[in-house]
CSV table of C-alpha atoms in Angstrom, one decimal:
chain,number,residue,atom,x,y,z
A,28,MET,CA,62.9,8.9,4.4
A,29,LYS,CA,58.3,9.5,4.4
A,30,ASN,CA,58.2,13.1,2.2
A,31,LYS,CA,60.8,10.9,-0.2
A,32,PHE,CA,58.5,8.4,-0.2
A,33,SER,CA,55.9,10.5,-1.3
A,34,LEU,CA,57.9,12.6,-3.6
A,35,PHE,CA,58.4,9.4,-5.5
A,36,PHE,CA,55.4,7.6,-5.5
A,37,VAL,CA,54.2,10.9,-7.5
A,38,ILE,CA,56.8,10.9,-10.1
A,39,ILE,CA,56.4,7.2,-10.6
A,40,PHE,CA,52.4,8.1,-10.5
A,41,LEU,CA,53.1,10.9,-13.2
A,42,SER,CA,55.5,8.8,-15.2
A,43,PHE,CA,52.8,6.3,-15.4
A,44,CYS,CA,50.1,9.1,-17.3
A,45,PHE,CA,52.3,10.6,-19.4
A,46,VAL,CA,53.5,7.0,-21.0
A,47,VAL,CA,49.8,6.4,-20.7
A,48,PHE,CA,48.6,9.6,-22.9
A,49,TYR,CA,51.8,9.1,-25.1
A,50,LYS,CA,50.9,5.8,-25.9
A,51,GLY,CA,47.2,7.3,-26.4
A,52,LEU,CA,49.0,9.4,-29.0
A,53,ASN,CA,50.2,7.2,-31.4
A,54,ASN,CA,46.7,5.2,-31.5
A,55,SER,CA,44.0,5.7,-34.0
A,56,ASN,CA,41.3,7.0,-32.8
A,57,THR,CA,38.2,4.9,-35.4
A,58,TYR,CA,37.5,2.2,-32.7
A,59,ALA,CA,37.5,-1.4,-34.3
A,60,PRO,CA,35.8,-4.5,-32.6
A,61,THR,CA,36.9,-7.7,-32.9
A,62,ILE,CA,34.1,-9.5,-33.2
A,63,LYS,CA,33.8,-12.5,-30.7
A,64,GLY,CA,32.0,-15.6,-31.8
A,65,LYS,CA,30.8,-16.6,-34.9
A,66,LYS,CA,28.1,-14.1,-36.2
A,67,LYS,CA,26.2,-15.4,-39.0
A,68,ILE,CA,24.9,-13.4,-41.9
A,69,PRO,CA,21.4,-12.0,-40.6
A,70,ILE,CA,18.2,-12.4,-42.4
A,71,PHE,CA,17.0,-9.8,-44.4
A,72,GLU,CA,15.1,-8.5,-47.6
A,73,ALA,CA,16.7,-6.0,-49.8
A,74,LYS,CA,15.1,-3.8,-53.1
A,75,ASP,CA,18.4,-5.4,-55.8
A,76,PHE,CA,19.7,-2.9,-57.3
A,77,ASN,CA,19.4,-3.1,-61.7
A,78,SER,CA,15.6,-4.6,-61.3
A,79,SER,CA,14.5,-3.4,-57.9
A,80,VAL,CA,12.6,-6.7,-56.9
A,81,TYR,CA,12.8,-8.2,-53.9
A,82,LEU,CA,15.3,-10.9,-52.6
A,83,ASN,CA,16.2,-12.4,-49.1
A,84,SER,CA,18.9,-12.6,-48.0
A,85,LYS,CA,18.8,-16.8,-48.6
A,86,LYS,CA,18.6,-16.5,-52.6
A,87,ILE,CA,21.6,-13.6,-52.3
A,88,PHE,CA,23.8,-16.4,-50.1
A,89,GLU,CA,22.6,-19.1,-51.9
A,90,GLU,CA,25.9,-20.6,-53.4
A,91,ASP,CA,28.1,-22.8,-51.7
A,92,ASN,CA,31.0,-20.3,-51.6
A,93,PHE,CA,33.1,-17.9,-49.9
A,94,TYR,CA,31.5,-14.0,-50.3
A,95,ILE,CA,33.0,-10.6,-50.0
A,96,LEU,CA,30.2,-8.2,-49.3
A,97,ASN,CA,31.7,-4.6,-50.1
A,98,ILE,CA,29.8,-1.6,-48.2
A,99,TRP,CA,29.5,1.7,-50.5
A,100,ALA,CA,28.3,5.1,-52.1
A,101,SER,CA,28.8,7.0,-55.4
A,102,TRP,CA,29.5,9.4,-52.6
A,103,CYS,CA,32.0,8.1,-50.4
A,104,VAL,CA,35.9,9.0,-52.2
A,105,PRO,CA,37.4,5.6,-50.0
A,106,CYS,CA,35.4,4.0,-52.0
A,107,ARG,CA,36.7,5.2,-55.7
A,108,THR,CA,40.6,4.1,-54.1
A,109,GLU,CA,39.4,0.4,-53.3
A,110,HIS,CA,37.2,-0.4,-56.2
A,111,PRO,CA,40.2,-1.0,-58.7
A,112,LEU,CA,41.1,-4.0,-56.2
A,113,LEU,CA,37.7,-5.1,-55.5
A,114,MET,CA,37.2,-5.3,-59.6
A,115,ARG,CA,41.0,-7.6,-58.7
A,116,LEU,CA,39.2,-9.4,-56.5
A,117,SER,CA,35.9,-10.2,-58.3
A,118,LYS,CA,38.1,-12.0,-60.8
A,119,ASN,CA,39.0,-14.8,-58.5
A,120,GLN,CA,36.7,-17.9,-58.8
A,121,SER,CA,36.2,-19.2,-55.4
A,122,VAL,CA,34.5,-15.9,-53.9
A,123,LYS,CA,31.2,-13.8,-55.0
A,124,LEU,CA,31.4,-10.5,-54.1
A,125,ILE,CA,27.9,-8.5,-53.1
A,126,GLY,CA,27.6,-5.1,-53.2
A,127,LEU,CA,25.7,-2.9,-50.7
A,128,ASN,CA,24.6,0.4,-51.6
A,129,TYR,CA,24.6,2.9,-48.6
A,130,ARG,CA,22.5,5.9,-48.6
A,131,ASP,CA,22.7,6.9,-51.9
A,132,ASN,CA,21.2,8.6,-55.1
A,133,LEU,CA,20.6,5.5,-57.6
A,134,ASN,CA,22.0,7.6,-60.5
A,135,ASN,CA,24.6,8.3,-58.9
A,136,ALA,CA,25.9,5.5,-57.8
A,137,LYS,CA,24.8,3.4,-61.9
A,138,LYS,CA,26.9,6.6,-63.1
A,139,PHE,CA,29.6,5.1,-60.5
A,140,ILE,CA,29.7,1.7,-61.6
A,141,ASN,CA,29.2,2.3,-65.5
A,142,GLU,CA,32.8,4.7,-64.5
A,143,LEU,CA,34.8,1.9,-63.2
A,144,GLY,CA,33.5,-0.8,-63.5
A,145,ASN,CA,31.1,-3.5,-61.6
A,146,PRO,CA,32.8,-6.4,-58.9
A,147,TYR,CA,29.9,-7.2,-58.0
A,148,SER,CA,28.0,-9.8,-58.7
A,149,GLN,CA,25.0,-8.6,-56.9
A,150,ILE,CA,24.4,-5.6,-55.8
A,151,ILE,CA,21.8,-4.3,-53.3
A,152,ILE,CA,19.5,-1.0,-52.4
A,153,ASP,CA,20.3,0.1,-48.3
A,154,ASP,CA,19.1,3.5,-49.2
A,155,ASN,CA,18.4,4.1,-44.9
A,156,GLY,CA,21.4,2.1,-43.8
A,157,THR,CA,19.8,0.1,-41.5
A,158,LEU,CA,20.4,-3.3,-43.2
A,159,SER,CA,24.1,-2.2,-42.9
A,160,VAL,CA,23.4,-1.8,-38.7
A,161,GLU,CA,22.1,-5.0,-38.7
A,162,PHE,CA,25.5,-6.6,-40.2
A,163,GLY,CA,27.6,-4.3,-37.2
A,164,ALA,CA,28.4,-1.9,-40.1
A,165,TYR,CA,29.6,1.5,-39.0
A,166,GLY,CA,29.8,3.5,-42.6
A,167,VAL,CA,31.6,3.5,-45.5
A,168,PRO,CA,33.0,1.8,-47.4
A,169,GLU,CA,33.1,-1.2,-45.2
A,170,THR,CA,33.9,-5.1,-46.5
A,171,PHE,CA,32.8,-8.6,-44.5
A,172,ILE,CA,34.8,-12.0,-45.8
A,173,ILE,CA,31.5,-14.8,-45.4
A,174,ASP,CA,32.6,-17.8,-45.1
A,175,LYS,CA,30.5,-21.0,-46.9
A,176,ASN,CA,28.4,-21.3,-43.2
A,177,LYS,CA,27.3,-17.7,-44.0
A,178,ILE,CA,29.2,-17.2,-41.3
A,179,ILE,CA,31.5,-13.9,-41.1
A,180,ILE,CA,34.1,-14.4,-40.1
A,181,ARG,CA,36.1,-11.5,-40.1
A,182,LYS,CA,35.4,-7.7,-41.0
A,183,PHE,CA,37.5,-4.4,-42.5
A,184,ILE,CA,36.5,-1.2,-41.7
A,185,GLY,CA,37.5,1.4,-44.4
A,186,PRO,CA,38.9,1.1,-48.0
A,187,ILE,CA,40.5,-1.9,-48.5
A,188,ASN,CA,44.3,-2.2,-49.8
A,189,ASN,CA,46.5,-4.7,-51.2
A,190,GLU,CA,47.5,-6.3,-48.0
A,191,ILE,CA,44.4,-6.9,-47.1
A,192,VAL,CA,43.4,-8.2,-50.6
A,193,GLU,CA,46.5,-10.9,-49.7
A,194,GLU,CA,44.7,-12.2,-46.5
A,195,ILE,CA,41.6,-12.3,-48.4
A,196,LYS,CA,43.1,-14.8,-50.6
A,197,LEU,CA,44.6,-15.9,-48.2
A,198,ILE,CA,41.4,-17.0,-46.4
A,199,ILE,CA,39.7,-17.9,-49.3
A,200,LYS,CA,42.0,-20.3,-50.3
B,17,MET,CA,-28.8,8.7,-29.8
B,18,LYS,CA,-27.6,6.5,-26.5
B,19,ILE,CA,-26.0,4.6,-29.2
B,20,LEU,CA,-24.1,7.4,-30.9
B,21,ASN,CA,-23.3,8.6,-27.4
B,22,ILE,CA,-21.9,5.3,-26.9
B,23,PHE,CA,-20.3,5.2,-30.0
B,24,VAL,CA,-18.1,9.0,-29.9
B,25,VAL,CA,-17.2,7.8,-26.1
B,26,LEU,CA,-16.2,5.1,-27.8
B,27,PHE,CA,-14.7,6.7,-30.5
B,28,LEU,CA,-12.6,9.0,-28.6
B,29,PHE,CA,-11.6,6.6,-25.7
B,30,ILE,CA,-9.2,4.4,-28.9
B,31,GLY,CA,-8.6,7.9,-30.2
B,32,PHE,CA,-6.7,8.9,-27.0
B,33,SER,CA,-5.3,5.7,-25.6
B,34,HIS,CA,-3.7,5.6,-29.0
B,35,LEU,CA,-2.3,9.0,-28.3
B,36,LYS,CA,-0.5,7.7,-24.6
B,37,SER,CA,0.6,5.0,-26.3
B,38,ASP,CA,2.4,6.7,-29.1
B,39,GLU,CA,3.5,9.1,-26.2
B,40,LYS,CA,5.1,6.4,-23.8
B,41,ASN,CA,7.1,5.3,-27.6
B,42,ASP,CA,8.2,8.4,-28.1
B,43,GLU,CA,9.8,8.9,-24.4
B,44,LEU,CA,10.7,5.1,-24.6
B,45,LYS,CA,12.7,5.9,-27.5
B,46,SER,CA,14.1,8.9,-26.4
B,47,LYS,CA,15.5,7.2,-23.1
B,48,THR,CA,17.3,4.4,-25.3
B,49,LEU,CA,19.0,6.4,-28.0
B,50,LYS,CA,20.1,9.0,-24.3
B,51,ASN,CA,21.8,5.9,-23.4
B,52,ILE,CA,23.5,4.9,-27.5
B,53,ARG,CA,26.5,6.2,-28.5
B,54,CYS,CA,27.6,7.4,-31.5
B,55,LEU,CA,30.1,5.4,-32.8
B,56,ILE,CA,31.7,7.3,-35.3
B,57,CYS,CA,30.9,10.9,-33.6
B,58,GLN,CA,33.2,12.5,-30.3
B,59,GLY,CA,31.6,12.3,-27.3
B,60,GLN,CA,27.9,12.3,-28.2
B,61,SER,CA,24.6,9.7,-28.1
B,62,VAL,CA,22.6,8.8,-31.1
B,63,TYR,CA,20.0,10.7,-29.1
B,64,ASP,CA,22.2,14.1,-29.7
B,65,SER,CA,23.7,13.4,-33.4
B,66,GLU,CA,22.5,13.8,-37.1
B,67,SER,CA,25.7,11.9,-38.4
B,68,ASP,CA,24.2,8.5,-41.4
B,69,PHE,CA,25.1,6.1,-38.2
B,70,ALA,CA,22.9,7.8,-36.0
B,71,SER,CA,20.0,8.2,-38.3
B,72,SER,CA,20.1,4.5,-38.9
B,73,ILE,CA,20.5,3.0,-35.2
B,74,LYS,CA,17.5,5.8,-34.9
B,75,LEU,CA,15.5,4.2,-37.3
B,76,ILE,CA,16.6,0.7,-36.3
B,77,VAL,CA,15.5,1.9,-32.7
B,78,ASP,CA,12.4,2.9,-33.7
B,79,LYS,CA,11.2,-0.5,-36.3
B,80,LYS,CA,12.3,-2.3,-32.7
B,81,ILE,CA,10.0,-0.4,-30.5
B,82,ASN,CA,7.0,-0.8,-33.0
B,83,GLU,CA,7.8,-4.6,-32.7
B,84,GLY,CA,7.1,-4.5,-29.6
B,85,LEU,CA,11.2,-5.1,-28.3
B,86,LYS,CA,11.5,-3.7,-24.8
B,87,GLU,CA,14.3,-1.4,-24.1
B,88,ASP,CA,17.3,-4.4,-22.7
B,89,GLN,CA,16.2,-6.8,-25.8
B,90,ILE,CA,17.3,-3.3,-28.1
B,91,TYR,CA,20.0,-3.0,-26.3
B,92,GLU,CA,21.3,-7.0,-26.4
B,93,PHE,CA,20.5,-6.5,-30.6
B,94,LEU,CA,22.9,-3.3,-30.6
B,95,ARG,CA,25.1,-4.9,-28.2
B,96,GLU,CA,25.5,-8.5,-30.8
B,97,LYS,CA,26.3,-6.1,-33.7
B,98,TYR,CA,28.6,-3.6,-32.1
B,99,GLY,CA,29.7,-5.0,-28.6
B,100,ASP,CA,29.8,-3.5,-25.2
B,101,TRP,CA,30.9,-0.1,-26.0
B,102,ILE,CA,27.6,0.9,-28.4
B,103,ILE,CA,25.7,1.4,-24.5
B,104,TYR,CA,26.5,3.7,-22.3
B,105,ASP,CA,25.4,2.0,-18.9
B,106,PRO,CA,28.2,-1.4,-19.4
B,107,GLN,CA,26.5,-4.9,-17.6
B,108,LEU,CA,28.1,-6.1,-14.9
B,109,ASN,CA,30.2,-9.0,-16.8
B,110,LYS,CA,34.0,-10.8,-16.3
B,111,ASN,CA,35.0,-7.8,-18.6
B,112,THR,CA,33.2,-4.5,-16.7
B,113,TYR,CA,34.1,-6.4,-13.4
B,114,ILE,CA,36.9,-4.1,-12.2
B,115,LEU,CA,35.0,-1.0,-13.7
B,116,TRP,CA,32.0,-1.5,-10.8
B,117,LEU,CA,33.7,-3.2,-7.8
B,118,LEU,CA,37.2,-0.4,-8.3
B,119,PRO,CA,35.5,2.3,-6.6
B,120,LEU,CA,33.9,0.4,-4.1
B,121,LEU,CA,37.3,-1.3,-3.5
B,122,LEU,CA,38.8,2.1,-3.5
B,123,PHE,CA,35.7,3.8,-1.3
B,124,LEU,CA,36.3,0.7,1.3
B,125,ALA,CA,40.5,2.0,1.2
B,126,GLY,CA,39.8,5.4,1.6
B,127,GLY,CA,37.3,4.9,4.5
B,128,ALA,CA,39.6,2.2,6.3
B,129,ILE,CA,42.6,5.1,5.5
B,130,ILE,CA,40.8,7.9,7.0
B,131,ARG,CA,39.6,5.1,10.4
B,132,LYS,CA,42.9,4.0,11.5
B,133,LYS,CA,44.5,7.8,11.4
B,134,ILE,CA,41.3,9.2,13.0
B,135,HIS,CA,41.9,5.7,15.9
B,136,LYS,CA,46.0,6.7,16.2
B,137,LYS,CA,44.8,10.6,16.7
B,138,ASN,CA,42.9,9.3,19.4
B,139,GLU,CA,44.9,7.2,21.2
B,140,LYS,CA,47.8,10.3,21.0
């Protein structure tokens, strides 16, 4: 009786482990934490992409508008795929797009923008990645939705797609 | 001559104390970086990684140490940006109660079982 009970317990335990690991195999291995609580945008100074003049965050996000901060780089292939969607979003009057050029060569970045178009109302440079860390970013591409109170309300890790664009449109409505 | 000697001693003292503080900062930096997880790497700390993410974190930690922040304050800054996951040594809070208390409970339960068994054996 005791042996039967032990065997039953072992089988149940192994089945449980199998289910947990099997489910884990299907999960994405990218870590995307949910942002707890509302976070204001960090206070920073960054170099302007076109003029190389230093601008502070208050000046960059000065309008009473929704903002989309998109982290991109010319060497980033997924940035190329999401670029037409950003161009589409830039036509929307109720939102302003800010580009954060991440660890890039300025000439290559300018070529990228000339070739694919400029969806951003302002581009700032993050040549060592520290500004992205202030935003809590992992790499490129990454997109943050900032509301009128300058609070980050949504974060998308990886390239945006049509579904995300629709979600953004709903948020900024 | 005496004044010159005093200046030399002072100069050496200031020079060495500066070196010592640099050494202290380097120690603090490597200790802190070893306890920060590289979130885009597979099982590596920021200290061991050469990824873009890790090198940005290294620069940030360096900057924060130079600004005079303590180890815990740096962890708090990163925790606020990336959540508890970024630190290898998690703090005791409502999300980590089970993590901290489960080993203790298992240890106590194991101890109780062993005690019961020994007690039974002695009775026989």
